[in-house]
Structure formats: C-alpha cells, structure tokens
mmCIF file with all atom_site columns, C-alpha atoms and ligand atoms in Angstrom:
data_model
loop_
_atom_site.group_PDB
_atom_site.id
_atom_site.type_symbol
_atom_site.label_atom_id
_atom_site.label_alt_id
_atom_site.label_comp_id
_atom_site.label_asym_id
_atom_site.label_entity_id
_atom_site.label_seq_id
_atom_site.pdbx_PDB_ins_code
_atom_site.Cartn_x
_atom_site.Cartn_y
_atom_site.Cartn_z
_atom_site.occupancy
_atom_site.B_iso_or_equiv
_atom_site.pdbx_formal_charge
_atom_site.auth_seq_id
_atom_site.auth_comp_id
_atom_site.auth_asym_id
_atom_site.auth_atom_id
_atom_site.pdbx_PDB_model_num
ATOM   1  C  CA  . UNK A 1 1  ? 78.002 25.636 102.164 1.00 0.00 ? 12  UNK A CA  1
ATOM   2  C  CA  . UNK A 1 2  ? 76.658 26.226 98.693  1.00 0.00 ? 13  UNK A CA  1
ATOM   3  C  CA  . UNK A 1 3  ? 78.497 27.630 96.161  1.00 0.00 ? 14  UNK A CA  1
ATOM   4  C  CA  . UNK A 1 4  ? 77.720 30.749 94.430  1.00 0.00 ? 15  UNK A CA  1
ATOM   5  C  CA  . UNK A 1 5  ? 79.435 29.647 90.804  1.00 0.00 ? 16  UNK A CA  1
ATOM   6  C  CA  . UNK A 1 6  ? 76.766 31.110 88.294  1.00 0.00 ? 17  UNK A CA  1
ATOM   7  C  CA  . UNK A 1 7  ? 76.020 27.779 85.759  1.00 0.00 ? 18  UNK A CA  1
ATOM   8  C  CA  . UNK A 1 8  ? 76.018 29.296 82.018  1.00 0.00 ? 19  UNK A CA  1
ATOM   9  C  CA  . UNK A 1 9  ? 73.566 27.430 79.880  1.00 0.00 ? 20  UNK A CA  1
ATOM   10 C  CA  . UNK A 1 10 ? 71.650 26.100 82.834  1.00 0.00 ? 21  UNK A CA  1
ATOM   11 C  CA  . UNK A 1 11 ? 68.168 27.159 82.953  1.00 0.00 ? 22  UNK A CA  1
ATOM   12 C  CA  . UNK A 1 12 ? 64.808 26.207 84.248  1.00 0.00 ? 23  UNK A CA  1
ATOM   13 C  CA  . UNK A 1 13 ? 62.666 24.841 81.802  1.00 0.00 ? 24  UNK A CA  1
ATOM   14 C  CA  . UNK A 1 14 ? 58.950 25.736 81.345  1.00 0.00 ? 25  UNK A CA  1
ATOM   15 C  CA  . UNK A 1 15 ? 57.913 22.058 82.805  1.00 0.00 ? 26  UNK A CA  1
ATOM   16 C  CA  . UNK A 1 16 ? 59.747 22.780 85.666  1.00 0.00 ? 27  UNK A CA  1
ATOM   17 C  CA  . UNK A 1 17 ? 58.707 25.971 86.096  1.00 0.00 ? 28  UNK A CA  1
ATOM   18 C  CA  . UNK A 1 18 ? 55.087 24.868 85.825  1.00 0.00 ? 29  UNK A CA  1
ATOM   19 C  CA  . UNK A 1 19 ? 56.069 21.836 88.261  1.00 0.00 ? 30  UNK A CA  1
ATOM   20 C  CA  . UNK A 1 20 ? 57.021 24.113 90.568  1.00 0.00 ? 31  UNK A CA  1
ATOM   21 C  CA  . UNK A 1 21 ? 54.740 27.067 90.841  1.00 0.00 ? 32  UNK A CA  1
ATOM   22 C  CA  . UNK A 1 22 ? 52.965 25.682 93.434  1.00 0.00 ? 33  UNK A CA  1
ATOM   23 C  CA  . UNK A 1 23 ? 56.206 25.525 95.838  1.00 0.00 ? 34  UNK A CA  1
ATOM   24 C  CA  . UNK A 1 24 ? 57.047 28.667 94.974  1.00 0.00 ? 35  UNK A CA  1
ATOM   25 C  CA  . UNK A 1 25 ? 53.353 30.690 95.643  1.00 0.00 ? 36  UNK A CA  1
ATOM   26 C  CA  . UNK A 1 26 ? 53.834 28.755 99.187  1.00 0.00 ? 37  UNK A CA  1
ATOM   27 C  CA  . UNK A 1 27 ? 57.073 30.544 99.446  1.00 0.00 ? 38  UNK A CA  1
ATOM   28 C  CA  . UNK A 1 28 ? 58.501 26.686 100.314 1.00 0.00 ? 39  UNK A CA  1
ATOM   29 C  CA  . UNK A 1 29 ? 61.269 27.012 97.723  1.00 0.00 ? 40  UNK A CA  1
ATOM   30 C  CA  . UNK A 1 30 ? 65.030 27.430 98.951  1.00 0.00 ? 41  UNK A CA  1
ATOM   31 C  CA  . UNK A 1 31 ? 66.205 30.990 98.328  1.00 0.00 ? 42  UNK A CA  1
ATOM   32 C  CA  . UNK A 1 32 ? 68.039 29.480 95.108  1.00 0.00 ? 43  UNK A CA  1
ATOM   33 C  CA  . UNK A 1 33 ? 65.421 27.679 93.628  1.00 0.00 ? 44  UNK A CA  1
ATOM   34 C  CA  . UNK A 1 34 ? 62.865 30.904 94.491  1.00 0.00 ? 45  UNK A CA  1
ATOM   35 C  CA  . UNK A 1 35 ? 65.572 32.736 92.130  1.00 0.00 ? 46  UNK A CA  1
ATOM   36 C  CA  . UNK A 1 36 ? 65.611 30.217 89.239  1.00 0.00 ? 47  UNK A CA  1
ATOM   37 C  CA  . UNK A 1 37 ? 61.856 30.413 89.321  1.00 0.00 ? 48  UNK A CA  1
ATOM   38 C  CA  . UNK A 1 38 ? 61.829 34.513 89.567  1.00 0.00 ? 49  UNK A CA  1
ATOM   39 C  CA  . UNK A 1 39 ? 64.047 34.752 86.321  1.00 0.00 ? 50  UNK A CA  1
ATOM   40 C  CA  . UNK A 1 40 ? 61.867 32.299 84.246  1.00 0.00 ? 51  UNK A CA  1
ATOM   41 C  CA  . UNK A 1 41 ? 58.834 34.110 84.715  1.00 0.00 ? 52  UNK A CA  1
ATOM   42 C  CA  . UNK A 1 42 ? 60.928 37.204 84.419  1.00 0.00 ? 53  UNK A CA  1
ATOM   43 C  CA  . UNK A 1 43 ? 62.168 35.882 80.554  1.00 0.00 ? 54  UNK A CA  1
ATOM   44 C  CA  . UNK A 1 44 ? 58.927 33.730 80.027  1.00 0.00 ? 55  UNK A CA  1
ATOM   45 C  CA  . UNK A 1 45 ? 55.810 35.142 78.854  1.00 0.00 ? 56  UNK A CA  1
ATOM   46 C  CA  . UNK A 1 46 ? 53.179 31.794 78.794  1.00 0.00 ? 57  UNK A CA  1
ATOM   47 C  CA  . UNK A 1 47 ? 54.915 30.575 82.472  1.00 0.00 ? 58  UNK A CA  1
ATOM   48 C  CA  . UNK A 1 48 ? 54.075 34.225 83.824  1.00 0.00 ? 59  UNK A CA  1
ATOM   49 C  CA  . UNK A 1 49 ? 50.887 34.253 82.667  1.00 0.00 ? 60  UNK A CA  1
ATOM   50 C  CA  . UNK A 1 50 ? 50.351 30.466 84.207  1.00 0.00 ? 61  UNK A CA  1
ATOM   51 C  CA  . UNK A 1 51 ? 51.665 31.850 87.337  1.00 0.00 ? 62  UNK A CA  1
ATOM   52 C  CA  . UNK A 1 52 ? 49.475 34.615 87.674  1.00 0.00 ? 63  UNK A CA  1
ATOM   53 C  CA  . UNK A 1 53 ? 46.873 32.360 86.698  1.00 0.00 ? 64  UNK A CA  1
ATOM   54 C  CA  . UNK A 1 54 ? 47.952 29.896 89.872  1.00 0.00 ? 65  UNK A CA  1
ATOM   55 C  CA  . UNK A 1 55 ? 47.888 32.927 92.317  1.00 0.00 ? 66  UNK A CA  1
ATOM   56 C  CA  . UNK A 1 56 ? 44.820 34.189 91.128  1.00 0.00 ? 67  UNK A CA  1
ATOM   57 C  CA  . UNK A 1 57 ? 43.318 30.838 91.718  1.00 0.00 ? 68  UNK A CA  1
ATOM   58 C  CA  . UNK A 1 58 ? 45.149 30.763 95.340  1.00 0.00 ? 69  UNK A CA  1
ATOM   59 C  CA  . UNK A 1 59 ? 43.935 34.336 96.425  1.00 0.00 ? 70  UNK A CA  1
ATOM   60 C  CA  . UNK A 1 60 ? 40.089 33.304 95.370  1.00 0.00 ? 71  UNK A CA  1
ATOM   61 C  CA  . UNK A 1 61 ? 40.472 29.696 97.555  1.00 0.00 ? 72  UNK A CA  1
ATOM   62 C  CA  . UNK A 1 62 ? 41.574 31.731 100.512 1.00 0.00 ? 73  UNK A CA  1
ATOM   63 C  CA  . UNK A 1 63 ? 39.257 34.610 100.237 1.00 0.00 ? 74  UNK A CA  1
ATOM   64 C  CA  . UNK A 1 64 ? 36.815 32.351 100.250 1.00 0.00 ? 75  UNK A CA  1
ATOM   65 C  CA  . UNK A 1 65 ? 37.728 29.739 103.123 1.00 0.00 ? 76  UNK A CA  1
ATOM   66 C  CA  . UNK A 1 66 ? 39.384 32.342 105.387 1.00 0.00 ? 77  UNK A CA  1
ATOM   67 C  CA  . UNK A 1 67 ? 38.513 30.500 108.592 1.00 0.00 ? 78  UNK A CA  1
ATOM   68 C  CA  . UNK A 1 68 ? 38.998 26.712 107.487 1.00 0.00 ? 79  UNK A CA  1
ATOM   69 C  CA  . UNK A 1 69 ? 41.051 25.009 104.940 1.00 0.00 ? 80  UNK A CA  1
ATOM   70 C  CA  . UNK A 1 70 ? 39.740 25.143 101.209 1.00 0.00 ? 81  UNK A CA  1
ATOM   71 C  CA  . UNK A 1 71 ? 37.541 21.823 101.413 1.00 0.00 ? 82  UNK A CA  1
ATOM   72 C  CA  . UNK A 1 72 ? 38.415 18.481 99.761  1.00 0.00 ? 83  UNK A CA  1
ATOM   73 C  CA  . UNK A 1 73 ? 35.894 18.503 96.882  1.00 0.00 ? 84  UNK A CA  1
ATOM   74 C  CA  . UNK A 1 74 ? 37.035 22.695 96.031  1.00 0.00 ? 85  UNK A CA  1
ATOM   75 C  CA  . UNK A 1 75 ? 40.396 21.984 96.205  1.00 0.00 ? 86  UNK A CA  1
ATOM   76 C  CA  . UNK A 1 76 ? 39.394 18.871 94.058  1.00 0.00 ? 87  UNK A CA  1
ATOM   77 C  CA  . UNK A 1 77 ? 37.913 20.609 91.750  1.00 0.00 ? 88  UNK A CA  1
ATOM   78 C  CA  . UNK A 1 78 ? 39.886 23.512 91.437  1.00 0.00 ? 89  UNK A CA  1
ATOM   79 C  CA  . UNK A 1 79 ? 42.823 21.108 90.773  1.00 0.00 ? 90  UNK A CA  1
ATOM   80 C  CA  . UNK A 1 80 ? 40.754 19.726 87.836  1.00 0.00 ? 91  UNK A CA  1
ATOM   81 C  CA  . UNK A 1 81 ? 40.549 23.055 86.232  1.00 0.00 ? 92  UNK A CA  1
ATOM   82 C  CA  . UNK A 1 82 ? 43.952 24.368 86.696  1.00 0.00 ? 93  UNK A CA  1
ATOM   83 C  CA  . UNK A 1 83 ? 44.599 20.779 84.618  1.00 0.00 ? 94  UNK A CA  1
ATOM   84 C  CA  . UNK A 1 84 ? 42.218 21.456 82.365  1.00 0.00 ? 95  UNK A CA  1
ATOM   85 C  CA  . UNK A 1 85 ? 43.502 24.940 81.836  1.00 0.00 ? 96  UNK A CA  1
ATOM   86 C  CA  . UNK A 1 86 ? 46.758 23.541 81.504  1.00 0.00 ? 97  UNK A CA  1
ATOM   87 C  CA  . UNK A 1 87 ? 45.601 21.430 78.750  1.00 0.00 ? 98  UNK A CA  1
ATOM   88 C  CA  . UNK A 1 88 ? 44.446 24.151 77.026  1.00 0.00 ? 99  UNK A CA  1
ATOM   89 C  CA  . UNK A 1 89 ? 47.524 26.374 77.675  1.00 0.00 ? 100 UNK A CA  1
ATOM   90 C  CA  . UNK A 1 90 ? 50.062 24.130 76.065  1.00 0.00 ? 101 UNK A CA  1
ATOM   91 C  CA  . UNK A 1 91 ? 47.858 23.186 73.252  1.00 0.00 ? 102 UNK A CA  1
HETATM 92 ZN ZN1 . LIG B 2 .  ? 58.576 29.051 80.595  1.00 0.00 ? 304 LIG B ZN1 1
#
C-alpha cells in the first residue's frame, strides 16, 4: 500500500497545479494528489484565484447545458478563453 512518509521540500508547483485543476474540479484525482492540490491553493494566492476562475467557468457550462453535454464549439471556445485568460494571468 502507499506510504504515508510526509516528503519535506516536495511541493506542487504552480504549473502543476494549473495542469491539474481540471482533474481535480472533476473530483478524478487520487485522495493524495486531491491533497497536494488542496494545500497549493491553500498557500497560493494567483493558483486560487485560477481555480475559482476554472469552477466558475464549469458551474456556467453546466447551468447552461443541464440536459446535454456542453457542445463541441462552447466547450471549444470556452477552452480558448480559459487560454487566453491564462495568457494574461501569467503575464
Ligand atoms: Zn501556485
């Protein structure tokens, strides 16, 4: 089974964090991982805000396609704009 050592001077870095947002709004992160992710945000002001940004953008694609799955072209160009956002974020 996996071990429960802690790793001192491991951490998740903000391009993993960012990476990963996605997995972990879907809740399809192992419990570990969902952790590592948690405590980021937790210490990481601009990855918290990116996240909140992320969920936002997830609660207004499902509101809005409640019966069928967010269509190609949104989801298309939703992904555009998180990128573009992105962009802007690291800039
Ligand atoms: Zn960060």
């Amino acid at each position: 089974m996996s071990e429960h050592a802690e790793h001192p001077g491991e951490h998740t870095d903000c391009s993993e964090t960012l990476h990963r947002v996605y997995e972990y709004l879907d809740g399809e992160m192992t419990p570990d991982d969902t952790h590592k992710i948690a405590k980021h945000l937790d210490e990481c002001a601009p990855c918290l805000q990116q996240y909140n940004l992320d969920q936002a953008l997830k609660a207004l694609v499902k509101r809005s396609c409640a019966c069928e799955e967010a269509p190609v072209a949104l989801r298309t160009q939703i992904m555009a704009r998180i990128t573009t956002i992105r962009l802007q974020a690291s800039d």
